PDB file of C-alpha atoms in Angstrom:
ATOM      1  CA  UNK N   1      -5.571 -27.692 -16.868  1.00  0.00           C
ATOM      2  CA  UNK N   2      -2.373 -25.690 -16.933  1.00  0.00           C
ATOM      3  CA  UNK N   3       0.978 -26.418 -15.341  1.00  0.00           C
ATOM      4  CA  UNK N   4       2.690 -23.671 -13.355  1.00  0.00           C
ATOM      5  CA  UNK N   5       5.117 -22.772 -16.157  1.00  0.00           C
ATOM      6  CA  UNK N   6       2.222 -22.444 -18.617  1.00  0.00           C
ATOM      7  CA  UNK N   7       0.311 -20.128 -16.271  1.00  0.00           C
ATOM      8  CA  UNK N   8       3.452 -18.058 -15.721  1.00  0.00           C
ATOM      9  CA  UNK N   9       3.906 -17.659 -19.471  1.00  0.00           C
ATOM     10  CA  UNK N  10       0.241 -16.796 -20.114  1.00  0.00           C
ATOM     11  CA  UNK N  11      -0.015 -14.265 -17.259  1.00  0.00           C
ATOM     12  CA  UNK N  12       3.454 -12.756 -17.605  1.00  0.00           C
ATOM     13  CA  UNK N  13       4.448 -13.531 -14.014  1.00  0.00           C
ATOM     14  CA  UNK N  14       7.272 -15.633 -12.642  1.00  0.00           C
ATOM     15  CA  UNK N  15       7.000 -19.236 -11.504  1.00  0.00           C
ATOM     16  CA  UNK N  16       8.380 -18.023  -8.187  1.00  0.00           C
ATOM     17  CA  UNK N  17       5.470 -15.588  -7.840  1.00  0.00           C
ATOM     18  CA  UNK N  18       2.925 -18.357  -8.412  1.00  0.00           C
ATOM     19  CA  UNK N  19       4.673 -20.564  -5.863  1.00  0.00           C
ATOM     20  CA  UNK N  20       4.537 -17.661  -3.416  1.00  0.00           C
ATOM     21  CA  UNK N  21       0.828 -17.038  -4.016  1.00  0.00           C
ATOM     22  CA  UNK N  22       0.248 -20.735  -3.359  1.00  0.00           C
ATOM     23  CA  UNK N  23       2.318 -20.737  -0.165  1.00  0.00           C
ATOM     24  CA  UNK N  24       0.362 -17.823   1.378  1.00  0.00           C
ATOM     25  CA  UNK N  25      -3.007 -19.205   0.268  1.00  0.00           C
ATOM     26  CA  UNK N  26      -3.762 -16.390  -2.165  1.00  0.00           C
ATOM     27  CA  UNK N  27      -3.962 -18.557  -5.301  1.00  0.00           C
ATOM     28  CA  UNK N  28      -3.848 -22.289  -4.789  1.00  0.00           C
ATOM     29  CA  UNK N  29      -3.852 -24.639  -7.785  1.00  0.00           C
ATOM     30  CA  UNK N  30      -7.027 -26.651  -8.217  1.00  0.00           C
ATOM     31  CA  UNK N  31      -5.119 -29.875  -8.356  1.00  0.00           C
ATOM     32  CA  UNK N  32      -1.805 -31.300  -7.192  1.00  0.00           C
ATOM     33  CA  UNK N  33      -0.864 -34.320  -9.264  1.00  0.00           C
ATOM     34  CA  UNK N  34       0.598 -37.564  -7.935  1.00  0.00           C
ATOM     35  CA  UNK N  35       3.919 -36.220  -9.215  1.00  0.00           C
ATOM     36  CA  UNK N  36       3.316 -33.138  -6.975  1.00  0.00           C
ATOM     37  CA  UNK N  37       3.034 -30.872 -10.033  1.00  0.00           C
ATOM     38  CA  UNK N  38       0.654 -27.939  -9.657  1.00  0.00           C
ATOM     39  CA  UNK N  39      -2.281 -27.763 -12.080  1.00  0.00           C
ATOM     40  CA  UNK N  40      -4.474 -24.666 -12.553  1.00  0.00           C
ATOM     41  CA  UNK N  41      -7.899 -24.468 -14.205  1.00  0.00           C
ATOM     42  CA  UNK N  42      -9.681 -21.567 -15.928  1.00  0.00           C
ATOM     43  CA  UNK N  43     -11.276 -20.361 -12.678  1.00  0.00           C
ATOM     44  CA  UNK N  44      -7.831 -20.166 -11.114  1.00  0.00           C
ATOM     45  CA  UNK N  45      -6.666 -18.001 -14.017  1.00  0.00           C
ATOM     46  CA  UNK N  46      -9.680 -15.700 -13.630  1.00  0.00           C
ATOM     47  CA  UNK N  47      -8.784 -15.208  -9.985  1.00  0.00           C
ATOM     48  CA  UNK N  48      -5.171 -14.546 -10.955  1.00  0.00           C
ATOM     49  CA  UNK N  49      -6.379 -11.830 -13.325  1.00  0.00           C
ATOM     50  CA  UNK N  50      -8.180 -10.108 -10.437  1.00  0.00           C
ATOM     51  CA  UNK N  51      -5.121 -10.440  -8.234  1.00  0.00           C
ATOM     52  CA  UNK N  52      -2.980  -8.770 -10.893  1.00  0.00           C
ATOM     53  CA  UNK N  53      -5.587  -6.006 -11.328  1.00  0.00           C
ATOM     54  CA  UNK N  54      -5.511  -5.317  -7.588  1.00  0.00           C
ATOM     55  CA  UNK N  55      -1.700  -5.365  -7.618  1.00  0.00           C
ATOM     56  CA  UNK N  56      -1.643  -2.926 -10.534  1.00  0.00           C
ATOM     57  CA  UNK N  57      -3.882  -0.564  -8.554  1.00  0.00           C
ATOM     58  CA  UNK N  58      -1.581  -0.615  -5.552  1.00  0.00           C
ATOM     59  CA  UNK N  59      -3.089  -3.155  -3.163  1.00  0.00           C
ATOM     60  CA  UNK N  60      -0.680  -5.153  -1.007  1.00  0.00           C
ATOM     61  CA  UNK N  61      -0.835  -8.952  -1.125  1.00  0.00           C
ATOM     62  CA  UNK N  62      -2.173  -8.905   2.421  1.00  0.00           C
ATOM     63  CA  UNK N  63      -5.076  -6.644   1.419  1.00  0.00           C
ATOM     64  CA  UNK N  64      -5.797  -8.690  -1.729  1.00  0.00           C
ATOM     65  CA  UNK N  65      -5.870 -11.843   0.374  1.00  0.00           C
ATOM     66  CA  UNK N  66      -8.422 -10.242   2.716  1.00  0.00           C
ATOM     67  CA  UNK N  67     -10.620  -9.230  -0.233  1.00  0.00           C
ATOM     68  CA  UNK N  68     -10.462 -12.673  -1.840  1.00  0.00           C
ATOM     69  CA  UNK N  69     -10.975 -14.518   1.460  1.00  0.00           C
ATOM     70  CA  UNK N  70     -14.183 -12.623   2.215  1.00  0.00           C
ATOM     71  CA  UNK N  71     -15.516 -12.997  -1.316  1.00  0.00           C
ATOM     72  CA  UNK N  72     -16.122 -10.163  -3.734  1.00  0.00           C
ATOM     73  CA  UNK N  73     -18.389  -9.246  -6.622  1.00  0.00           C
ATOM     74  CA  UNK N  74     -16.166  -9.907  -9.644  1.00  0.00           C
ATOM     75  CA  UNK N  75     -18.218  -7.726 -12.000  1.00  0.00           C
ATOM     76  CA  UNK N  76     -18.293  -4.842  -9.526  1.00  0.00           C
ATOM     77  CA  UNK N  77     -14.546  -5.166  -9.013  1.00  0.00           C
ATOM     78  CA  UNK N  78     -13.950  -5.094 -12.768  1.00  0.00           C
ATOM     79  CA  UNK N  79     -16.169  -2.022 -13.141  1.00  0.00           C
ATOM     80  CA  UNK N  80     -14.146  -0.279 -10.438  1.00  0.00           C
ATOM     81  CA  UNK N  81     -10.879  -1.288 -12.106  1.00  0.00           C
ATOM     82  CA  UNK N  82     -12.097   0.114 -15.421  1.00  0.00           C
ATOM     83  CA  UNK N  83     -13.238   3.397 -13.871  1.00  0.00           C
ATOM     84  CA  UNK N  84      -9.954   3.999 -12.081  1.00  0.00           C
ATOM     85  CA  UNK N  85      -7.910   3.072 -15.154  1.00  0.00           C
ATOM     86  CA  UNK N  86     -10.060   5.413 -17.267  1.00  0.00           C
ATOM     87  CA  UNK N  87      -9.321   8.267 -14.871  1.00  0.00           C
ATOM     88  CA  UNK N  88      -5.626   7.469 -14.957  1.00  0.00           C
ATOM     89  CA  UNK N  89      -5.732   7.302 -18.768  1.00  0.00           C
ATOM     90  CA  UNK N  90      -7.323  10.771 -18.947  1.00  0.00           C
ATOM     91  CA  UNK N  91      -4.677  12.067 -16.585  1.00  0.00           C
ATOM     92  CA  UNK N  92      -1.863  10.565 -18.669  1.00  0.00           C
ATOM     93  CA  UNK N  93      -3.318  11.885 -21.927  1.00  0.00           C
ATOM     94  CA  UNK N  94      -3.492  15.373 -20.439  1.00  0.00           C
ATOM     95  CA  UNK N  95       0.148  15.162 -19.333  1.00  0.00           C
ATOM     96  CA  UNK N  96       1.214  13.853 -22.760  1.00  0.00           C
ATOM     97  CA  UNK N  97      -0.572  16.743 -24.467  1.00  0.00           C
ATOM     98  CA  UNK N  98       1.146  19.205 -22.160  1.00  0.00           C
ATOM     99  CA  UNK N  99       4.559  17.676 -22.876  1.00  0.00           C
ATOM    100  CA  UNK N 100       3.922  17.719 -26.648  1.00  0.00           C
ATOM    101  CA  UNK N 101       2.875  21.395 -26.553  1.00  0.00           C
ATOM    102  CA  UNK N 102       6.011  22.241 -24.592  1.00  0.00           C
ATOM    103  CA  UNK N 103       8.107  20.377 -27.160  1.00  0.00           C
ATOM    104  CA  UNK N 104       6.518  22.444 -29.941  1.00  0.00           C
ATOM    105  CA  UNK N 105       7.163  25.633 -27.974  1.00  0.00           C
ATOM    106  CA  UNK N 106      10.815  24.715 -27.569  1.00  0.00           C
ATOM    107  CA  UNK N 107      10.988  24.203 -31.347  1.00  0.00           C
ATOM    108  CA  UNK N 108       9.486  27.666 -31.912  1.00  0.00           C
ATOM    109  CA  UNK N 109       6.247  26.294 -33.363  1.00  0.00           C
ATOM    110  CA  UNK N 110       3.982  27.097 -30.429  1.00  0.00           C
ATOM    111  CA  UNK N 111       3.584  29.729 -27.727  1.00  0.00           C
ATOM    112  CA  UNK N 112       2.211  28.648 -24.383  1.00  0.00           C
ATOM    113  CA  UNK N 113       0.659  30.792 -21.721  1.00  0.00           C
ATOM    114  CA  UNK N 114       1.563  29.950 -18.150  1.00  0.00           C
ATOM    115  CA  UNK N 115      -2.012  28.719 -17.698  1.00  0.00           C
ATOM    116  CA  UNK N 116      -1.577  26.274 -20.591  1.00  0.00           C
ATOM    117  CA  UNK N 117       1.811  25.216 -19.282  1.00  0.00           C
ATOM    118  CA  UNK N 118       0.352  24.016 -15.990  1.00  0.00           C
ATOM    119  CA  UNK N 119      -3.145  23.043 -17.115  1.00  0.00           C
ATOM    120  CA  UNK N 120      -2.497  19.306 -16.853  1.00  0.00           C
ATOM    121  CA  UNK N 121      -1.128  19.622 -13.341  1.00  0.00           C
ATOM    122  CA  UNK N 122      -4.005  21.862 -12.254  1.00  0.00           C
ATOM    123  CA  UNK N 123      -6.756  19.557 -13.558  1.00  0.00           C
ATOM    124  CA  UNK N 124      -8.728  19.658 -10.343  1.00  0.00           C
ATOM    125  CA  UNK N 125     -11.734  17.700 -11.643  1.00  0.00           C
ATOM    126  CA  UNK N 126      -9.679  14.685 -12.652  1.00  0.00           C
ATOM    127  CA  UNK N 127      -7.753  14.832  -9.409  1.00  0.00           C
ATOM    128  CA  UNK N 128     -10.962  15.060  -7.387  1.00  0.00           C
ATOM    129  CA  UNK N 129     -12.440  12.088  -9.259  1.00  0.00           C
ATOM    130  CA  UNK N 130      -9.361   9.980  -8.529  1.00  0.00           C
ATOM    131  CA  UNK N 131      -9.412  11.082  -4.889  1.00  0.00           C
ATOM    132  CA  UNK N 132     -13.117  10.168  -4.689  1.00  0.00           C
ATOM    133  CA  UNK N 133     -12.330   6.728  -6.086  1.00  0.00           C
ATOM    134  CA  UNK N 134      -9.586   6.264  -3.517  1.00  0.00           C
ATOM    135  CA  UNK N 135     -12.016   7.180  -0.743  1.00  0.00           C
ATOM    136  CA  UNK N 136     -14.519   4.641  -2.031  1.00  0.00           C
ATOM    137  CA  UNK N 137     -11.855   1.935  -2.154  1.00  0.00           C
ATOM    138  CA  UNK N 138     -10.006   2.277   1.190  1.00  0.00           C
ATOM    139  CA  UNK N 139      -6.272   1.644   1.277  1.00  0.00           C
ATOM    140  CA  UNK N 140      -6.075   1.596  -2.509  1.00  0.00           C
ATOM    141  CA  UNK N 141      -2.648   3.112  -2.636  1.00  0.00           C
ATOM    142  CA  UNK N 142      -0.673   2.067   0.417  1.00  0.00           C
ATOM    143  CA  UNK N 143       2.704   3.420   1.506  1.00  0.00           C
ATOM    144  CA  UNK N 144       5.256   2.661  -1.182  1.00  0.00           C
ATOM    145  CA  UNK N 145       8.033   1.457   1.091  1.00  0.00           C
ATOM    146  CA  UNK N 146       5.637  -0.694   3.107  1.00  0.00           C
ATOM    147  CA  UNK N 147       4.149  -2.188  -0.059  1.00  0.00           C
ATOM    148  CA  UNK N 148       7.522  -3.079  -1.514  1.00  0.00           C
ATOM    149  CA  UNK N 149       8.909  -4.274   1.790  1.00  0.00           C
ATOM    150  CA  UNK N 150       6.019  -6.466   2.905  1.00  0.00           C
ATOM    151  CA  UNK N 151       5.625  -8.250  -0.430  1.00  0.00           C
ATOM    152  CA  UNK N 152       9.385  -8.648  -0.823  1.00  0.00           C
ATOM    153  CA  UNK N 153       9.781  -9.860   2.734  1.00  0.00           C
ATOM    154  CA  UNK N 154       7.033 -12.437   2.327  1.00  0.00           C
ATOM    155  CA  UNK N 155       8.591 -13.760  -0.874  1.00  0.00           C
ATOM    156  CA  UNK N 156      12.082 -13.777   0.615  1.00  0.00           C
ATOM    157  CA  UNK N 157      10.836 -15.595   3.709  1.00  0.00           C
ATOM    158  CA  UNK N 158       9.224 -18.296   1.587  1.00  0.00           C
ATOM    159  CA  UNK N 159      12.567 -18.891  -0.094  1.00  0.00           C
ATOM    160  CA  UNK N 160      14.867 -18.530   2.905  1.00  0.00           C
ATOM    161  CA  UNK N 161      12.810 -20.125   5.697  1.00  0.00           C
ATOM    162  CA  UNK N 162      13.593 -23.787   6.353  1.00  0.00           C
ATOM    163  CA  UNK N 163       9.876 -24.471   6.568  1.00  0.00           C
ATOM    164  CA  UNK N 164       9.633 -24.519   2.791  1.00  0.00           C
ATOM    165  CA  UNK N 165      12.487 -26.861   1.968  1.00  0.00           C
ATOM    166  CA  UNK N 166       9.908 -29.375   0.756  1.00  0.00           C
ATOM    167  CA  UNK N 167       9.129 -26.947  -2.087  1.00  0.00           C
ATOM    168  CA  UNK N 168      12.147 -28.432  -3.845  1.00  0.00           C
ATOM    169  CA  UNK N 169      10.303 -31.719  -4.243  1.00  0.00           C
ATOM    170  CA  UNK N 170       7.473 -29.979  -6.078  1.00  0.00           C
ATOM    171  CA  UNK N 171       9.611 -28.280  -8.729  1.00  0.00           C
ATOM    172  CA  UNK N 172       8.542 -29.202 -12.208  1.00  0.00           C
ATOM    173  CA  UNK N 173      10.667 -29.705 -15.297  1.00  0.00           C
ATOM    174  CA  UNK N 174      12.301 -26.415 -16.358  1.00  0.00           C
ATOM    175  CA  UNK N 175      10.858 -24.473 -19.277  1.00  0.00           C
ATOM    176  CA  UNK N 176      11.714 -21.108 -20.759  1.00  0.00           C
ATOM    177  CA  UNK N 177       9.564 -18.480 -19.032  1.00  0.00           C
ATOM    178  CA  UNK N 178      10.010 -14.768 -19.636  1.00  0.00           C
ATOM    179  CA  UNK N 179      10.508 -13.163 -16.227  1.00  0.00           C
ATOM    180  CA  UNK N 180      12.416 -10.299 -14.696  1.00  0.00           C
ATOM    181  CA  UNK N 181      14.842 -12.791 -13.162  1.00  0.00           C
ATOM    182  CA  UNK N 182      15.793 -16.210 -14.621  1.00  0.00           C
ATOM    183  CA  UNK N 183      14.097 -19.070 -12.790  1.00  0.00           C
ATOM    184  CA  UNK N 184      16.548 -21.640 -11.424  1.00  0.00           C
ATOM    185  CA  UNK N 185      14.402 -23.081  -8.651  1.00  0.00           C
ATOM    186  CA  UNK N 186      15.155 -26.724  -9.302  1.00  0.00           C
ATOM    187  CA  UNK N 187      18.802 -26.271  -8.387  1.00  0.00           C
ATOM    188  CA  UNK N 188      18.431 -23.348  -5.998  1.00  0.00           C
ATOM    189  CA  UNK N 189      15.743 -23.889  -3.362  1.00  0.00           C
ATOM    190  CA  UNK N 190      17.737 -26.213  -1.081  1.00  0.00           C
ATOM    191  CA  UNK N 191      20.801 -24.021  -1.505  1.00  0.00           C
ATOM    192  CA  UNK N 192      18.794 -20.870  -0.739  1.00  0.00           C
ATOM    193  CA  UNK N 193      17.448 -22.361   2.485  1.00  0.00           C
ATOM    194  CA  UNK N 194      20.873 -23.608   3.527  1.00  0.00           C
ATOM    195  CA  UNK N 195      22.556 -20.284   2.770  1.00  0.00           C
ATOM    196  CA  UNK N 196      19.838 -18.248   4.474  1.00  0.00           C
ATOM    197  CA  UNK N 197      20.091 -20.275   7.652  1.00  0.00           C
ATOM    198  CA  UNK N 198      23.893 -20.258   7.489  1.00  0.00           C
ATOM    199  CA  UNK N 199      23.800 -16.452   7.403  1.00  0.00           C
ATOM    200  CA  UNK N 200      21.397 -16.268  10.342  1.00  0.00           C
ATOM    201  CA  UNK N 201      23.607 -18.607  12.373  1.00  0.00           C
ATOM    202  CA  UNK N 202      26.789 -16.794  11.374  1.00  0.00           C
ATOM    203  CA  UNK N 203      25.393 -13.394  12.326  1.00  0.00           C
ATOM    204  CA  UNK N 204      24.060 -14.789  15.619  1.00  0.00           C
ATOM    205  CA  UNK N 205      27.612 -15.889  16.464  1.00  0.00           C
ATOM    206  CA  UNK N 206      28.874 -12.348  15.749  1.00  0.00           C
ATOM    207  CA  UNK N 207      26.362 -10.460  17.901  1.00  0.00           C
ATOM    208  CA  UNK N 208      29.097  -9.586  20.420  1.00  0.00           C
ATOM    209  CA  UNK N 209      30.560  -7.315  17.702  1.00  0.00           C
ATOM    210  CA  UNK N 210      29.209  -3.929  16.570  1.00  0.00           C
ATOM    211  CA  UNK N 211      26.748  -4.188  13.688  1.00  0.00           C
ATOM    212  CA  UNK N 212      29.192  -2.352  11.408  1.00  0.00           C
ATOM    213  CA  UNK N 213      32.055  -4.780  12.100  1.00  0.00           C
ATOM    214  CA  UNK N 214      33.671  -6.060   8.868  1.00  0.00           C
ATOM    215  CA  UNK N 215      32.882  -9.671   9.774  1.00  0.00           C
ATOM    216  CA  UNK N 216      29.197  -8.828  10.143  1.00  0.00           C
ATOM    217  CA  UNK N 217      29.082  -6.797   6.950  1.00  0.00           C
ATOM    218  CA  UNK N 218      30.572  -9.706   4.994  1.00  0.00           C
ATOM    219  CA  UNK N 219      27.479 -11.682   5.971  1.00  0.00           C
ATOM    220  CA  UNK N 220      25.212  -8.749   5.038  1.00  0.00           C
ATOM    221  CA  UNK N 221      26.792  -8.723   1.583  1.00  0.00           C
ATOM    222  CA  UNK N 222      26.095 -12.450   1.294  1.00  0.00           C
ATOM    223  CA  UNK N 223      22.480 -11.900   2.395  1.00  0.00           C
ATOM    224  CA  UNK N 224      21.941  -9.024  -0.022  1.00  0.00           C
ATOM    225  CA  UNK N 225      23.385 -11.128  -2.849  1.00  0.00           C
ATOM    226  CA  UNK N 226      21.111 -14.011  -1.872  1.00  0.00           C
ATOM    227  CA  UNK N 227      17.968 -11.862  -2.019  1.00  0.00           C
ATOM    228  CA  UNK N 228      18.985 -10.378  -5.362  1.00  0.00           C
ATOM    229  CA  UNK N 229      19.047 -13.816  -6.931  1.00  0.00           C
ATOM    230  CA  UNK N 230      15.232 -13.774  -6.845  1.00  0.00           C
ATOM    231  CA  UNK N 231      14.216 -10.122  -7.151  1.00  0.00           C
ATOM    232  CA  UNK N 232      15.832  -6.710  -7.527  1.00  0.00           C
ATOM    233  CA  UNK N 233      16.363  -5.764  -3.886  1.00  0.00           C
ATOM    234  CA  UNK N 234      17.277  -2.080  -3.711  1.00  0.00           C
ATOM    235  CA  UNK N 235      18.998  -0.596  -0.618  1.00  0.00           C
ATOM    236  CA  UNK N 236      15.667   1.008   0.232  1.00  0.00           C
ATOM    237  CA  UNK N 237      13.898  -2.355   0.134  1.00  0.00           C
ATOM    238  CA  UNK N 238      16.727  -3.938   2.133  1.00  0.00           C
ATOM    239  CA  UNK N 239      16.078  -1.407   4.904  1.00  0.00           C
ATOM    240  CA  UNK N 240      12.361  -2.099   4.656  1.00  0.00           C
ATOM    241  CA  UNK N 241      13.009  -5.809   5.105  1.00  0.00           C
ATOM    242  CA  UNK N 242      15.174  -5.005   8.125  1.00  0.00           C
ATOM    243  CA  UNK N 243      12.317  -3.043   9.679  1.00  0.00           C
ATOM    244  CA  UNK N 244       9.918  -5.935   9.159  1.00  0.00           C
ATOM    245  CA  UNK N 245      12.340  -8.504  10.524  1.00  0.00           C
ATOM    246  CA  UNK N 246      12.540  -6.558  13.777  1.00  0.00           C
ATOM    247  CA  UNK N 247       8.940  -5.374  14.106  1.00  0.00           C
ATOM    248  CA  UNK N 248       6.773  -8.129  12.609  1.00  0.00           C
ATOM    249  CA  UNK N 249       6.451 -11.153  14.889  1.00  0.00           C
ATOM    250  CA  UNK N 250       6.016 -13.471  11.893  1.00  0.00           C
ATOM    251  CA  UNK N 251       9.619 -12.775  10.915  1.00  0.00           C
ATOM    252  CA  UNK N 252      11.148 -11.882  14.288  1.00  0.00           C
ATOM    253  CA  UNK N 253      10.079 -15.146  15.928  1.00  0.00           C
ATOM    254  CA  UNK N 254      11.575 -17.203  13.120  1.00  0.00           C
ATOM    255  CA  UNK N 255      14.844 -15.268  13.003  1.00  0.00           C
ATOM    256  CA  UNK N 256      15.233 -15.200  16.794  1.00  0.00           C
ATOM    257  CA  UNK N 257      15.232 -18.995  16.800  1.00  0.00           C
ATOM    258  CA  UNK N 258      18.819 -18.659  15.591  1.00  0.00           C
ATOM    259  CA  UNK N 259      19.770 -16.374  18.476  1.00  0.00           C
ATOM    260  CA  UNK N 260      17.967 -14.289  21.061  1.00  0.00           C
ATOM    261  CA  UNK N 261      17.639 -10.716  19.816  1.00  0.00           C
ATOM    262  CA  UNK N 262      19.009 -11.610  16.373  1.00  0.00           C
ATOM    263  CA  UNK N 263      16.155  -9.886  14.509  1.00  0.00           C
ATOM    264  CA  UNK N 264      16.986  -6.527  16.142  1.00  0.00           C
ATOM    265  CA  UNK N 265      20.711  -6.968  15.599  1.00  0.00           C
ATOM    266  CA  UNK N 266      20.109  -8.042  12.005  1.00  0.00           C
ATOM    267  CA  UNK N 267      18.110  -4.865  11.415  1.00  0.00           C
ATOM    268  CA  UNK N 268      21.046  -2.735  12.561  1.00  0.00           C
ATOM    269  CA  UNK N 269      23.492  -4.659  10.395  1.00  0.00           C
ATOM    270  CA  UNK N 270      21.240  -4.466   7.327  1.00  0.00           C
ATOM    271  CA  UNK N 271      20.840  -0.719   7.832  1.00  0.00           C
ATOM    272  CA  UNK N 272      24.624  -0.322   7.872  1.00  0.00           C
ATOM    273  CA  UNK N 273      25.010  -2.310   4.669  1.00  0.00           C
ATOM    274  CA  UNK N 274      22.177  -0.437   2.903  1.00  0.00           C
ATOM    275  CA  UNK N 275      23.749   2.902   3.834  1.00  0.00           C
ATOM    276  CA  UNK N 276      27.110   1.759   2.454  1.00  0.00           C
ATOM    277  CA  UNK N 277      25.464   0.755  -0.823  1.00  0.00           C
ATOM    278  CA  UNK N 278      23.856   4.161  -1.218  1.00  0.00           C
ATOM    279  CA  UNK N 279      27.123   5.947  -0.444  1.00  0.00           C
ATOM    280  CA  UNK N 280      29.079   3.835  -2.927  1.00  0.00           C
TER     281      UNK N 280
END
């Protein structure tokens, strides 16, 4: 059996990601100890490998959850992963060769025809094969903004929503895990929930002001800073989260508990802040 920090280190993912997968039912540990520590077995790690394969190929967490929930042929899935990766490898090798030939031409050691110059980009067979694969695996590559926004929103909601305050009780002893962001969950989860709800309440009290009012934008800065403590939230992703907060009932209903119409107002305020970041 493996503790959550050990799985994170083996798989190269963050502890936060594993907690999130558990919270949405995508990858639940096989055992929860009397100390409330999560324990994973080898079968759990095999499933995690498939999840990471699907993520690498562009599936959203929602789509992966649907695939896993309905059962899937693991060997068939692996064969499909291998085939698509092989096609991508051929594509990359062709592009590398093209770049190397261009480098030689620039050094005066090679002369390229225009046909050679664009051969990698005009490789219709490889492109058709990849397109065929995409057709056989529906929704393989979903919209980039939607993919980033939905996954980020789900993770942010797990951290900010008061419904997961009890996660703090399940935090295990800290270990060094290599992740994109340092893990400080033991000290942060209660604070994150408190700060997230403080921001919601503060913005709800300011809804009589325009969304670009300085008082409102101070809270947007605090919210943006809060999200960036757990993942790199770009202005583009911040706008995507705003869209979801207003349009997805899962988020809108929760946010509107702090004030009627808050989710729509919050969207406007987040858009203003994201625009200011891009203009800076």
